[in-house]
N, CA and C atoms as an extended XYZ file, in Angstrom:
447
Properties=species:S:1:pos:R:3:atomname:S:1:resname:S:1:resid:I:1 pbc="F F F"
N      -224.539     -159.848      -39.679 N   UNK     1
C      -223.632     -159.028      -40.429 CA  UNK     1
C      -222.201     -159.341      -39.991 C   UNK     1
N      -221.352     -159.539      -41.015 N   UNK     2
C      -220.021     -159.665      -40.669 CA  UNK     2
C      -219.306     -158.655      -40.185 C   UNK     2
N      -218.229     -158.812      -39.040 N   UNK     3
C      -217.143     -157.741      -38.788 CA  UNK     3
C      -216.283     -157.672      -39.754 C   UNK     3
N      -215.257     -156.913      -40.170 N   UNK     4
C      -214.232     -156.803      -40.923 CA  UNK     4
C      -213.493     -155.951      -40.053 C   UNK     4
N      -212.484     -156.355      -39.889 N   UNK     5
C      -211.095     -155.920      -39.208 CA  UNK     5
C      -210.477     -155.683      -40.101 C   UNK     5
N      -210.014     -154.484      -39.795 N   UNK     6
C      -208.778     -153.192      -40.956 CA  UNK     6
C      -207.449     -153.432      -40.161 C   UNK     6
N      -206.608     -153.815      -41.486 N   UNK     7
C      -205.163     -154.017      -40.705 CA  UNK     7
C      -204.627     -152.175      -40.461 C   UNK     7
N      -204.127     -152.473      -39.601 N   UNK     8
C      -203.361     -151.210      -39.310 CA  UNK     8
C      -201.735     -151.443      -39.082 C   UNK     8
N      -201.191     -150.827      -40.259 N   UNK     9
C      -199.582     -151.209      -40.484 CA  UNK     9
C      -198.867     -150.133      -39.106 C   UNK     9
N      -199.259     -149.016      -38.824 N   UNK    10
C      -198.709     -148.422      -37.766 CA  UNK    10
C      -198.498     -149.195      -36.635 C   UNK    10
N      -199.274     -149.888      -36.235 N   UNK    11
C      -199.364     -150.679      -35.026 CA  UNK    11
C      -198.763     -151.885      -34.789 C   UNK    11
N      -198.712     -152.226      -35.899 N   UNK    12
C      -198.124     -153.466      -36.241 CA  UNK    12
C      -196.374     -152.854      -36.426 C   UNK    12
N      -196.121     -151.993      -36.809 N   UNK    13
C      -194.606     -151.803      -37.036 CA  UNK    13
C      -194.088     -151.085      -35.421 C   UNK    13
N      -194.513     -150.516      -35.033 N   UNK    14
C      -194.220     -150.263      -33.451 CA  UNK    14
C      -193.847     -151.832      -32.910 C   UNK    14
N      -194.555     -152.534      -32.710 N   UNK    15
C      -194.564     -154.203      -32.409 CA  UNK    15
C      -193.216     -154.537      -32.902 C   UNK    15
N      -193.367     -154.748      -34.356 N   UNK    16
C      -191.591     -155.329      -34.706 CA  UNK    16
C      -190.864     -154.259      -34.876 C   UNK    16
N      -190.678     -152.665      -33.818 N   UNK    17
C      -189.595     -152.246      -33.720 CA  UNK    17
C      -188.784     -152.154      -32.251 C   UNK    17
N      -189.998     -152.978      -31.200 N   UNK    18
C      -190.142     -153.121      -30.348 CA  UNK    18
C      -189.040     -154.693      -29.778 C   UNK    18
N      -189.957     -155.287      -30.825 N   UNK    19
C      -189.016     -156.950      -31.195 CA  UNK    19
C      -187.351     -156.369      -31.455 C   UNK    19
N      -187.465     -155.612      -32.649 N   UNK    20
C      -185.474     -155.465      -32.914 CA  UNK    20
C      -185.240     -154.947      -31.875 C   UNK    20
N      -185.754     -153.905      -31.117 N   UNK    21
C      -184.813     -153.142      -30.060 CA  UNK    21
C      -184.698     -154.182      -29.181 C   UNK    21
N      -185.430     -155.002      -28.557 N   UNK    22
C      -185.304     -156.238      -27.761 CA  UNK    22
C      -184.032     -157.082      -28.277 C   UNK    22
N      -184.424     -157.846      -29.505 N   UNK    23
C      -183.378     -158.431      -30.167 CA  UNK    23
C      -182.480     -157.724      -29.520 C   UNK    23
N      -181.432     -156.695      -30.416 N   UNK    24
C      -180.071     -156.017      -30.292 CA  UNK    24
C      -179.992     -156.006      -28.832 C   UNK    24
N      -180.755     -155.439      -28.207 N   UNK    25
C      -180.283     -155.310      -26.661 CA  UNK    25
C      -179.746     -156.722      -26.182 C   UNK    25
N      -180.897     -157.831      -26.334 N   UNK    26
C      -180.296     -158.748      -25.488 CA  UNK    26
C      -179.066     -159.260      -26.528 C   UNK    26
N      -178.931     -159.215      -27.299 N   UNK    27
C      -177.842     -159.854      -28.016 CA  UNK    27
C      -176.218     -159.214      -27.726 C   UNK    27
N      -176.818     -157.526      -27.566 N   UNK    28
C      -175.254     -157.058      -27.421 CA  UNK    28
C      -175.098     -155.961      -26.131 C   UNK    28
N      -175.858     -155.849      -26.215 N   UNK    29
C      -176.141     -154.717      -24.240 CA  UNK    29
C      -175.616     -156.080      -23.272 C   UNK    29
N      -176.446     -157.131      -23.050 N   UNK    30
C      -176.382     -158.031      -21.545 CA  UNK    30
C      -175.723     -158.989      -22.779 C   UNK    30
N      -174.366     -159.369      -22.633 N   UNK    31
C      -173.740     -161.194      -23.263 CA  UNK    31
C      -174.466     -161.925      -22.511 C   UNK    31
N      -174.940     -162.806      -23.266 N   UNK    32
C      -175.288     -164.407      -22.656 CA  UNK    32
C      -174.635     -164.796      -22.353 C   UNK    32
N      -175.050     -165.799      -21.402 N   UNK    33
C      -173.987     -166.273      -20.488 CA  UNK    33
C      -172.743     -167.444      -21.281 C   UNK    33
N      -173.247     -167.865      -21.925 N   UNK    34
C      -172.332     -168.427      -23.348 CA  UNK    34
C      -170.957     -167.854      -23.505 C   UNK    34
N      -171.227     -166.176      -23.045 N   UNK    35
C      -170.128     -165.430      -23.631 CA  UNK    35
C      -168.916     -165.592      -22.307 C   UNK    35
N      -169.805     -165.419      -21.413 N   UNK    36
C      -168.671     -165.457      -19.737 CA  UNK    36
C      -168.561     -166.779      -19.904 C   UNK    36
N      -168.734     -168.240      -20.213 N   UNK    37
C      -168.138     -169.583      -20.008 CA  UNK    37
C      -167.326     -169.622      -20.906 C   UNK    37
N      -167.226     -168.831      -22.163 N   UNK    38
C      -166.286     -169.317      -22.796 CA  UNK    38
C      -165.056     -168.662      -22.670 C   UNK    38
N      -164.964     -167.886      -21.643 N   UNK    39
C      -163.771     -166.984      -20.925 CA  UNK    39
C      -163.601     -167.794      -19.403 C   UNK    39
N      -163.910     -168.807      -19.376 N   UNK    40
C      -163.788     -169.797      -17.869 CA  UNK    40
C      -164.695     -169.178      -16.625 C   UNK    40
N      -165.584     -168.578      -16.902 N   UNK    41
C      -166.177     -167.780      -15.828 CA  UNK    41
C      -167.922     -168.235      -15.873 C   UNK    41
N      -168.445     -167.959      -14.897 N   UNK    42
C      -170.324     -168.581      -15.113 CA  UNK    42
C      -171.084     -166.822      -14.178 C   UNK    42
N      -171.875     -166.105      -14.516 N   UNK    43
C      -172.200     -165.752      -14.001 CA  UNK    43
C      -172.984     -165.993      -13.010 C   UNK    43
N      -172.953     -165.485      -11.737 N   UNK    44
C      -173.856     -165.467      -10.485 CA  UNK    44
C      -175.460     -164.773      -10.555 C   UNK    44
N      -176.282     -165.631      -10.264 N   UNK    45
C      -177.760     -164.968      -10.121 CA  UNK    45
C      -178.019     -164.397       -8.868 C   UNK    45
N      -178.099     -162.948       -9.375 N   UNK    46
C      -178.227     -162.293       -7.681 CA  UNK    46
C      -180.104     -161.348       -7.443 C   UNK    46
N      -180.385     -161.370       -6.710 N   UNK    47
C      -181.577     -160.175       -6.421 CA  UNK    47
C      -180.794     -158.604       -6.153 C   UNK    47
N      -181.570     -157.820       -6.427 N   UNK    48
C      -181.010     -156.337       -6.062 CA  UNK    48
C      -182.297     -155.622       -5.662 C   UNK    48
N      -182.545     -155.441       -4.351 N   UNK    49
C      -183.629     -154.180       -3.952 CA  UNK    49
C      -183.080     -153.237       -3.104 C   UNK    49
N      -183.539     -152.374       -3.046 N   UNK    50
C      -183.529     -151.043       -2.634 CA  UNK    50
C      -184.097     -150.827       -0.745 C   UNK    50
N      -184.163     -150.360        0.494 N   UNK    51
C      -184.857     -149.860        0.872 CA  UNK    51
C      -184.276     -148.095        1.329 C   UNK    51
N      -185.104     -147.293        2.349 N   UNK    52
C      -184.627     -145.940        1.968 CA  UNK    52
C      -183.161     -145.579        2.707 C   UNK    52
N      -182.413     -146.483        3.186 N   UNK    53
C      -181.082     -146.854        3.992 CA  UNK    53
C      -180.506     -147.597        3.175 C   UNK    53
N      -180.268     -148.519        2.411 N   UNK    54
C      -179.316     -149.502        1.815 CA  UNK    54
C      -179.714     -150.129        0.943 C   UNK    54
N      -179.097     -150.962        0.218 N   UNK    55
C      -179.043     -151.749       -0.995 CA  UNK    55
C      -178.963     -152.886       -0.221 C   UNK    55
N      -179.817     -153.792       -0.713 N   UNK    56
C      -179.667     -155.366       -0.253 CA  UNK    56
C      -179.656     -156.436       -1.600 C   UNK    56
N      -178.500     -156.848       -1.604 N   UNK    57
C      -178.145     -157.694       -2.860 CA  UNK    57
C      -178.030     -160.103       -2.333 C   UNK    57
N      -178.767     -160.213       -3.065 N   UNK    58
C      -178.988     -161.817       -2.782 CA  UNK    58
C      -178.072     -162.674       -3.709 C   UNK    58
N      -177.406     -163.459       -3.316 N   UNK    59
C      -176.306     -164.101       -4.575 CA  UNK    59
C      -176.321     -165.439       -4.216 C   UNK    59
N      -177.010     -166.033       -5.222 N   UNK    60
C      -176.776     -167.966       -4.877 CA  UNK    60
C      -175.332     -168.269       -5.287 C   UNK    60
N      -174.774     -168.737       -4.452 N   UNK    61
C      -173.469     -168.984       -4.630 CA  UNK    61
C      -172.979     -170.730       -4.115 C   UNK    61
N      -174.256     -171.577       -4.563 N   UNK    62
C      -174.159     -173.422       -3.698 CA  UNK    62
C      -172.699     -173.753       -4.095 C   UNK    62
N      -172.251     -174.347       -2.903 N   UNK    63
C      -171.024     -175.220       -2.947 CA  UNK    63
C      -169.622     -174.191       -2.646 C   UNK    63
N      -170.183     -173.111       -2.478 N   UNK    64
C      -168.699     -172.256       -2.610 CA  UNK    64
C      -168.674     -171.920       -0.564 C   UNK    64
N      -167.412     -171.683       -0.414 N   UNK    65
C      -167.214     -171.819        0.993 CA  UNK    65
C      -166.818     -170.262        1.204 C   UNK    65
N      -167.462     -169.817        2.097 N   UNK    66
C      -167.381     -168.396        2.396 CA  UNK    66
C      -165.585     -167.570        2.502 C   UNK    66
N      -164.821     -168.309        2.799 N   UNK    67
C      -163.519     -167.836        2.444 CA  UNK    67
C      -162.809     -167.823        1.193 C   UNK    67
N      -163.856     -168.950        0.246 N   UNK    68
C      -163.575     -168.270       -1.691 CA  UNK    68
C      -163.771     -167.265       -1.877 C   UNK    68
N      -165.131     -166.286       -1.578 N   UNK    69
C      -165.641     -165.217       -1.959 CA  UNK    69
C      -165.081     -164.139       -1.777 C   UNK    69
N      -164.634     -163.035       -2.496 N   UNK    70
C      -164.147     -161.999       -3.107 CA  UNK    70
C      -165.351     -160.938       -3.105 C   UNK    70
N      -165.189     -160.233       -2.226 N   UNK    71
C      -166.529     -158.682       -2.437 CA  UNK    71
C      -165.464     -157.564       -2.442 C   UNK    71
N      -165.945     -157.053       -3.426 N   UNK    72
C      -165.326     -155.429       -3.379 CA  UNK    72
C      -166.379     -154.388       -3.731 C   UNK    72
N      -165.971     -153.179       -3.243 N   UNK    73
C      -167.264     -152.587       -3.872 CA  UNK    73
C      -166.220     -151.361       -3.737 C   UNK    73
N      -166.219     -150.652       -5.096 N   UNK    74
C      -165.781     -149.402       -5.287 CA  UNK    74
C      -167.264     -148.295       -5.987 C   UNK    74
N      -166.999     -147.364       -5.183 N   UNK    75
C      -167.715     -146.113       -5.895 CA  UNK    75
C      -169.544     -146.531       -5.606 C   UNK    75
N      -169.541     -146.766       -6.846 N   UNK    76
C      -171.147     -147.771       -6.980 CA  UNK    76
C      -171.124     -148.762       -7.996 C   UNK    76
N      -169.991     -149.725       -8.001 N   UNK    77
C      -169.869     -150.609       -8.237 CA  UNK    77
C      -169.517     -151.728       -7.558 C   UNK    77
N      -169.957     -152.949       -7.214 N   UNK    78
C      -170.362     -154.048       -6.511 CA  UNK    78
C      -169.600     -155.126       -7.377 C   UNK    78
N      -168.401     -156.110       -7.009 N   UNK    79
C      -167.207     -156.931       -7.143 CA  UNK    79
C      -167.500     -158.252       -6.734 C   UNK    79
N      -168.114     -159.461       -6.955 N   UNK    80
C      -168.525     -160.682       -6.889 CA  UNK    80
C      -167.504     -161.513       -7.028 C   UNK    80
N      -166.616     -162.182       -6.647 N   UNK    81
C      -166.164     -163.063       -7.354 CA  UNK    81
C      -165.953     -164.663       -6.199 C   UNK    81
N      -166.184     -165.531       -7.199 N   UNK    82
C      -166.200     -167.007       -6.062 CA  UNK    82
C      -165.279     -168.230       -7.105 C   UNK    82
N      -165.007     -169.017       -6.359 N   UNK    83
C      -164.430     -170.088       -6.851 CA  UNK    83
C      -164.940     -171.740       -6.486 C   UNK    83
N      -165.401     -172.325       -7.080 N   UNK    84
C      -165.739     -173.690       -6.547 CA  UNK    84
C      -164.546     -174.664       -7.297 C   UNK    84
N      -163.837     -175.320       -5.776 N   UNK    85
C      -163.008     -176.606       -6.624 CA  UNK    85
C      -163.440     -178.086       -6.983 C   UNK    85
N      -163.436     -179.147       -7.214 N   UNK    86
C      -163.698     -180.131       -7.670 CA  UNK    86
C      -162.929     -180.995       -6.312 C   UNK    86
N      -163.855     -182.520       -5.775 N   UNK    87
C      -163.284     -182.978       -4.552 CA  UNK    87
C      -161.884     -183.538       -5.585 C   UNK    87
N      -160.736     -183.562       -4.407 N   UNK    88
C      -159.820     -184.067       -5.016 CA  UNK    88
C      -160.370     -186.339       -5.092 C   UNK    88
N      -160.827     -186.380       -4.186 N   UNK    89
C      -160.621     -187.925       -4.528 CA  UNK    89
C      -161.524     -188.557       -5.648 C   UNK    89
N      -161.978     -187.638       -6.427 N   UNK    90
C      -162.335     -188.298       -7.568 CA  UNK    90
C      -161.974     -187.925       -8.664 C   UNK    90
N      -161.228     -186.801       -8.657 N   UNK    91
C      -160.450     -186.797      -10.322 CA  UNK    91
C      -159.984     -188.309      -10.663 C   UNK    91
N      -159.614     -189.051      -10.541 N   UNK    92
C      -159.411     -190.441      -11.205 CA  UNK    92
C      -160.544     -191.083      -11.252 C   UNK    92
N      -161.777     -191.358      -10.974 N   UNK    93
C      -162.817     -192.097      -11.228 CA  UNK    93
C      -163.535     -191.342      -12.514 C   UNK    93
N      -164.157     -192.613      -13.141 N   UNK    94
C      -164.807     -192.453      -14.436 CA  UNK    94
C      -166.327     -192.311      -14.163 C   UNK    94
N      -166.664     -190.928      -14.370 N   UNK    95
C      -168.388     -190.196      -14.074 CA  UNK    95
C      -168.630     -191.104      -15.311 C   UNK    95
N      -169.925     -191.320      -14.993 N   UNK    96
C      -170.880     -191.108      -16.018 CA  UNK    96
C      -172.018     -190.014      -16.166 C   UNK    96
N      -172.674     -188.797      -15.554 N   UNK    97
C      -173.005     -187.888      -15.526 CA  UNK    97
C      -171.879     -187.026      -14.767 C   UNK    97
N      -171.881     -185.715      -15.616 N   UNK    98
C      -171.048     -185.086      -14.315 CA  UNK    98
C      -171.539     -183.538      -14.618 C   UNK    98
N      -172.776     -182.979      -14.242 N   UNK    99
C      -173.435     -182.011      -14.231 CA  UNK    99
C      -173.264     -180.728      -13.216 C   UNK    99
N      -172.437     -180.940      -11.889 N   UNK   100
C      -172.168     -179.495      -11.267 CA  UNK   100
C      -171.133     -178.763      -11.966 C   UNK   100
N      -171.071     -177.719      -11.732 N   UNK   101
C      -170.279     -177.070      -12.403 CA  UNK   101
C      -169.066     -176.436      -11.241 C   UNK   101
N      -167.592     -176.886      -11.648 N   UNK   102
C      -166.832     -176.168      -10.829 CA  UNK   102
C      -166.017     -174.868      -11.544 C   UNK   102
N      -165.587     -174.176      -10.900 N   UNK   103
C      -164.493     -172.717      -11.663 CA  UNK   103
C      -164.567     -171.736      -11.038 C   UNK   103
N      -164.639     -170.437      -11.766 N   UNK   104
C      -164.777     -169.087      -11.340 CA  UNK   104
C      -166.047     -168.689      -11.659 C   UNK   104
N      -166.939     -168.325      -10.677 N   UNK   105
C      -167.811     -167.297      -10.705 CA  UNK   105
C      -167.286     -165.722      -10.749 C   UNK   105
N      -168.190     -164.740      -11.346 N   UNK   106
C      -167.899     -163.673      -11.904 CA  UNK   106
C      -169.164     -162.757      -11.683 C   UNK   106
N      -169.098     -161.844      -10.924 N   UNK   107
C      -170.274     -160.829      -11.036 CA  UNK   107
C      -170.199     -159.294      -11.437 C   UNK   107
N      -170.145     -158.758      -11.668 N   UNK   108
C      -170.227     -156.795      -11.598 CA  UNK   108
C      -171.670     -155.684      -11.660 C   UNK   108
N      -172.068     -155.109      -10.924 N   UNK   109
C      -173.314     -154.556      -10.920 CA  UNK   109
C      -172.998     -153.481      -10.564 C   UNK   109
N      -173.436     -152.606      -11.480 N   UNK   110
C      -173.768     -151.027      -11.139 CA  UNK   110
C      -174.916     -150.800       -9.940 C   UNK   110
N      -174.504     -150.479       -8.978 N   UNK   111
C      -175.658     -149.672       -7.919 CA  UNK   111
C      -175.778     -148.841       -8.266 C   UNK   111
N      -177.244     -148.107       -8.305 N   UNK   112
C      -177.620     -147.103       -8.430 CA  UNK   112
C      -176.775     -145.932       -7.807 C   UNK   112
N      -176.551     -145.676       -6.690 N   UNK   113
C      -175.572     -144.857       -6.097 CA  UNK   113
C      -174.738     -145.389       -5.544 C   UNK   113
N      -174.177     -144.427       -5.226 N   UNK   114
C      -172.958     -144.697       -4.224 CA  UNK   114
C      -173.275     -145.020       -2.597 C   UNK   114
N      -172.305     -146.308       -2.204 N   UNK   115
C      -172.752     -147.075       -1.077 CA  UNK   115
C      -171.363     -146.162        0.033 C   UNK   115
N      -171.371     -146.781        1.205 N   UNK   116
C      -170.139     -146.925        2.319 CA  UNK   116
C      -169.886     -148.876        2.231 C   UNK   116
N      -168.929     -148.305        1.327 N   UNK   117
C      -168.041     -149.644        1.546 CA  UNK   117
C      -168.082     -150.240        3.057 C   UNK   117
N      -167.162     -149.446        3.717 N   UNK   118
C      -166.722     -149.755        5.026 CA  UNK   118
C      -167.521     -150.138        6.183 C   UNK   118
N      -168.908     -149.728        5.872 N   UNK   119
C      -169.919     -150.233        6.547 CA  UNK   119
C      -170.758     -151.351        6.343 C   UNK   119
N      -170.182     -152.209        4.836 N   UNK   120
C      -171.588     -153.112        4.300 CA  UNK   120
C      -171.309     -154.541        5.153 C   UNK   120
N      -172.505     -154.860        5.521 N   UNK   121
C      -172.210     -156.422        6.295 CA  UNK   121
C      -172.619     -157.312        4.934 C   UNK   121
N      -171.905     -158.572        4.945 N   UNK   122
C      -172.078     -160.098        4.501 CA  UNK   122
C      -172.244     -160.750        5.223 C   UNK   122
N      -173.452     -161.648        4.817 N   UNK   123
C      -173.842     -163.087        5.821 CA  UNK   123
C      -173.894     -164.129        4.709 C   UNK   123
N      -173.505     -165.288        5.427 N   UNK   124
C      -173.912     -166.481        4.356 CA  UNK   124
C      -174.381     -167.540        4.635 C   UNK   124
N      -175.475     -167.740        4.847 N   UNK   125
C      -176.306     -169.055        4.779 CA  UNK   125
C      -176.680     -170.030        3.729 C   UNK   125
N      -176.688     -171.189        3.870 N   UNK   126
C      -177.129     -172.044        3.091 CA  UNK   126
C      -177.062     -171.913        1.519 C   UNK   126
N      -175.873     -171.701        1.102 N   UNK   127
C      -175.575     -171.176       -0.383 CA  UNK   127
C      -175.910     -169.922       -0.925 C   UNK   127
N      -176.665     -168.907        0.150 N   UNK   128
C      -176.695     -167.524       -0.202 CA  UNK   128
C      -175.851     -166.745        0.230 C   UNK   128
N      -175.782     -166.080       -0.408 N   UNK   129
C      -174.852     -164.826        0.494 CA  UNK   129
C      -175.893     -163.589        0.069 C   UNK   129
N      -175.698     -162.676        1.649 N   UNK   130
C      -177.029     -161.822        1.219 CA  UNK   130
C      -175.596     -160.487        2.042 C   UNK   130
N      -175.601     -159.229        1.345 N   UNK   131
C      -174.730     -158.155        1.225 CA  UNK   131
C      -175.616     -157.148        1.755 C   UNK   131
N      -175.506     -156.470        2.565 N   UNK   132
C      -176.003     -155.045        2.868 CA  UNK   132
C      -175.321     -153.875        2.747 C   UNK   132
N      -175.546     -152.981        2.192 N   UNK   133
C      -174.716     -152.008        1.294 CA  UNK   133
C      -175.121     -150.536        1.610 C   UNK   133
N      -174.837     -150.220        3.034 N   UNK   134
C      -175.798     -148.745        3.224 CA  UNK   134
C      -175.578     -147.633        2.184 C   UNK   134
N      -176.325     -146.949        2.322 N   UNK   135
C      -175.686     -145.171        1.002 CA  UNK   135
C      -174.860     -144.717        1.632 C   UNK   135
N      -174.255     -144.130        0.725 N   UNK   136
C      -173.561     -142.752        0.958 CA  UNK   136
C      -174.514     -141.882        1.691 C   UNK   136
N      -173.970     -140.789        2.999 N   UNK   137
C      -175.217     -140.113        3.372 CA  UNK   137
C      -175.334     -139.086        2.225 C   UNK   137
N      -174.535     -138.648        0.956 N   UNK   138
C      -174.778     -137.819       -0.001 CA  UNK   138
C      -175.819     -137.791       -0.766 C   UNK   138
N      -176.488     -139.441       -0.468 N   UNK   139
C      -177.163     -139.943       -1.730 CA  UNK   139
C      -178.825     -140.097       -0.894 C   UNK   139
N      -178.876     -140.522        0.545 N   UNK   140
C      -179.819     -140.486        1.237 CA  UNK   140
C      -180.775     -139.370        0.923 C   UNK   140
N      -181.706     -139.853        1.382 N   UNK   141
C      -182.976     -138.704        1.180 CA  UNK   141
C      -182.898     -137.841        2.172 C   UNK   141
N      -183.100     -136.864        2.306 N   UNK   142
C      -183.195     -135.428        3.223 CA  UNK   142
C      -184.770     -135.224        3.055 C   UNK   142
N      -185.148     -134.828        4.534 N   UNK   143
C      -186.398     -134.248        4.633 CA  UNK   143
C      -185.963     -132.606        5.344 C   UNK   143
N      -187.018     -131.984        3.991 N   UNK   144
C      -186.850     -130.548        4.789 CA  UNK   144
C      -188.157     -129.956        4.950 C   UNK   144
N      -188.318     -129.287        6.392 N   UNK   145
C      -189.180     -128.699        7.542 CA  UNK   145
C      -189.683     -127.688        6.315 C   UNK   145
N      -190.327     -127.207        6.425 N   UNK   146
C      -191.358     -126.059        5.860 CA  UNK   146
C      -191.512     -125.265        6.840 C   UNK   146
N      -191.322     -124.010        6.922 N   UNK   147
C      -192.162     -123.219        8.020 CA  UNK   147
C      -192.965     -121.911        7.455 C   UNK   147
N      -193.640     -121.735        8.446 N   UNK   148
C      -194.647     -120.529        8.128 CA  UNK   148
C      -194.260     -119.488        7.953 C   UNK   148
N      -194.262     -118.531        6.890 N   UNK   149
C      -193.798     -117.197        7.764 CA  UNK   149
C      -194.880     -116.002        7.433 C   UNK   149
Protein backbone atom coordinates (compact mmCIF):
# COMPACT_ATOMS: atom_id res chain seq x y z
CA UNK A 1 0.00 0.00 0.00
CA UNK A 2 1.20 3.37 -0.84
CA UNK A 3 1.98 6.30 1.68
CA UNK A 4 0.63 9.63 0.67
CA UNK A 5 2.05 12.60 2.31
CA UNK A 6 -0.38 15.70 2.88
CA UNK A 7 1.29 18.96 2.25
CA UNK A 8 0.85 21.13 5.11
CA UNK A 9 1.02 24.94 4.06
CA UNK A 10 1.28 26.01 7.90
CA UNK A 11 4.53 24.48 8.26
CA UNK A 12 5.87 25.22 5.36
CA UNK A 13 5.12 29.10 5.76
CA UNK A 14 6.69 29.30 9.35
CA UNK A 15 9.96 27.93 7.31
CA UNK A 16 9.89 30.87 4.72
CA UNK A 17 9.04 33.35 7.48
CA UNK A 18 11.83 32.13 9.26
CA UNK A 19 14.09 32.48 5.88
CA UNK A 20 12.83 36.47 5.52
CA UNK A 21 13.44 37.22 9.13
CA UNK A 22 16.98 35.71 8.58
CA UNK A 23 17.27 37.42 5.22
CA UNK A 24 16.44 41.17 6.64
CA UNK A 25 18.44 40.60 9.71
CA UNK A 26 21.55 39.64 8.09
CA UNK A 27 21.17 42.12 5.39
CA UNK A 28 20.39 45.16 7.63
CA UNK A 29 20.81 44.37 11.58
CA UNK A 30 24.84 43.00 11.14
CA UNK A 31 26.45 45.08 7.53
CA UNK A 32 28.61 42.78 5.77
CA UNK A 33 31.71 43.30 5.89
CA UNK A 34 31.59 44.82 2.26
CA UNK A 35 29.96 47.66 4.05
CA UNK A 36 33.07 48.49 6.68
CA UNK A 37 35.78 48.12 3.53
CA UNK A 38 34.15 50.37 1.65
CA UNK A 39 34.55 53.04 4.47
CA UNK A 40 38.55 51.95 4.62
CA UNK A 41 38.00 49.81 7.63
CA UNK A 42 37.95 45.53 7.81
CA UNK A 43 36.35 44.19 10.71
CA UNK A 44 38.17 42.15 13.48
CA UNK A 45 37.07 38.45 14.33
CA UNK A 46 36.86 38.25 17.97
CA UNK A 47 35.45 35.32 20.56
CA UNK A 48 33.28 36.68 23.49
CA UNK A 49 32.63 34.33 26.66
CA UNK A 50 31.48 34.95 29.81
CA UNK A 51 32.78 33.42 33.19
CA UNK A 52 30.99 34.37 36.73
CA UNK A 53 33.93 37.29 37.29
CA UNK A 54 34.65 38.71 33.77
CA UNK A 55 34.26 38.87 30.19
CA UNK A 56 37.03 37.35 28.18
CA UNK A 57 37.17 38.67 24.61
CA UNK A 58 39.76 36.91 21.79
CA UNK A 59 40.74 39.24 18.75
CA UNK A 60 42.99 37.96 15.83
CA UNK A 61 44.70 40.88 15.08
CA UNK A 62 48.14 39.08 12.63
CA UNK A 63 50.68 41.59 11.69
CA UNK A 64 49.54 44.45 13.89
CA UNK A 65 52.15 45.45 16.65
CA UNK A 66 50.79 45.86 20.07
CA UNK A 67 51.46 49.70 20.27
CA UNK A 68 48.86 50.15 17.06
CA UNK A 69 46.09 48.89 19.16
CA UNK A 70 43.53 51.22 20.54
CA UNK A 71 41.16 49.57 23.51
CA UNK A 72 38.64 51.60 25.08
CA UNK A 73 35.90 50.45 26.87
CA UNK A 74 33.17 52.80 28.04
CA UNK A 75 30.04 51.77 30.06
CA UNK A 76 29.50 48.24 28.33
CA UNK A 77 30.85 49.02 25.36
CA UNK A 78 34.22 47.52 24.16
CA UNK A 79 36.53 50.00 21.49
CA UNK A 80 38.87 47.85 19.08
CA UNK A 81 40.76 49.65 16.93
CA UNK A 82 44.28 48.54 15.04
CA UNK A 83 46.26 49.66 12.19
CA UNK A 84 48.53 47.55 9.93
CA UNK A 85 51.14 49.53 7.65
CA UNK A 86 52.58 48.22 4.45
CA UNK A 87 56.77 47.53 4.60
CA UNK A 88 58.08 50.69 3.29
CA UNK A 89 60.79 48.98 0.95
CA UNK A 90 58.47 47.68 -1.35
CA UNK A 91 56.04 50.24 -2.33
CA UNK A 92 58.13 50.54 -5.60
CA UNK A 93 58.33 46.89 -6.58
CA UNK A 94 55.81 45.36 -8.97
CA UNK A 95 53.62 42.37 -6.90
CA UNK A 96 52.23 40.04 -8.76
CA UNK A 97 49.86 38.65 -6.01
CA UNK A 98 49.35 40.99 -3.29
CA UNK A 99 46.73 39.37 -0.90
CA UNK A 100 47.44 40.73 2.89
CA UNK A 101 45.52 43.26 3.69
CA UNK A 102 46.92 46.56 5.23
CA UNK A 103 44.64 49.71 6.95
CA UNK A 104 42.37 50.21 9.77
CA UNK A 105 40.82 47.60 11.67
CA UNK A 106 37.54 48.50 13.40
CA UNK A 107 35.63 46.73 16.17
CA UNK A 108 32.55 47.77 18.63
CA UNK A 109 30.72 45.20 20.88
CA UNK A 110 28.09 45.59 23.26
CA UNK A 111 28.94 43.61 26.59
CA UNK A 112 26.35 42.37 28.18
CA UNK A 113 27.01 44.51 31.28
CA UNK A 114 28.89 46.79 32.56
CA UNK A 115 32.73 46.00 33.07
CA UNK A 116 35.67 48.05 35.40
CA UNK A 117 37.50 49.58 32.81
CA UNK A 118 40.34 50.32 35.09
CA UNK A 119 40.89 46.91 36.02
CA UNK A 120 40.81 44.98 32.50
CA UNK A 121 44.25 43.34 31.59
CA UNK A 122 45.49 42.90 27.71
CA UNK A 123 47.95 40.34 26.63
CA UNK A 124 49.17 39.72 23.19
CA UNK A 125 50.56 36.77 21.81
CA UNK A 126 51.17 35.55 18.55
CA UNK A 127 48.57 37.74 16.64
CA UNK A 128 45.97 37.46 19.42
CA UNK A 129 45.13 39.74 21.71
CA UNK A 130 43.06 38.22 24.48
CA UNK A 131 41.22 41.26 26.95
CA UNK A 132 39.95 40.50 30.38
CA UNK A 133 37.16 42.65 31.35
CA UNK A 134 36.04 42.06 35.09
CA UNK A 135 32.14 43.30 36.06
CA UNK A 136 31.04 45.90 37.61
CA UNK A 137 30.53 44.55 41.28
CA UNK A 138 26.76 45.98 40.51
CA UNK A 139 26.35 43.45 37.93
CA UNK A 140 28.09 40.34 39.79
CA UNK A 141 26.03 37.71 41.20
CA UNK A 142 25.21 37.94 44.98
CA UNK A 143 24.57 34.91 47.00
CA UNK A 144 22.09 35.29 49.76
CA UNK A 145 22.16 33.06 53.14
CA UNK A 146 18.65 31.80 53.96
CA UNK A 147 18.05 31.35 57.54
CA UNK A 148 15.68 29.55 59.67
CA UNK A 149 13.42 31.17 61.73
Amino acid sequence: MRHITRWEPAIESVSLREMMNRLFEDSFVRPPTWVAEAHGTKSLPIDLHETPDEFVVSASVPGVKPEDLDITVIGETLKIKAETRTESDAKDANFLRKERHYGSFYREVALPAEVQGGSAEATFEHGVLTLKLPKAEAVKPKKIKVSVS
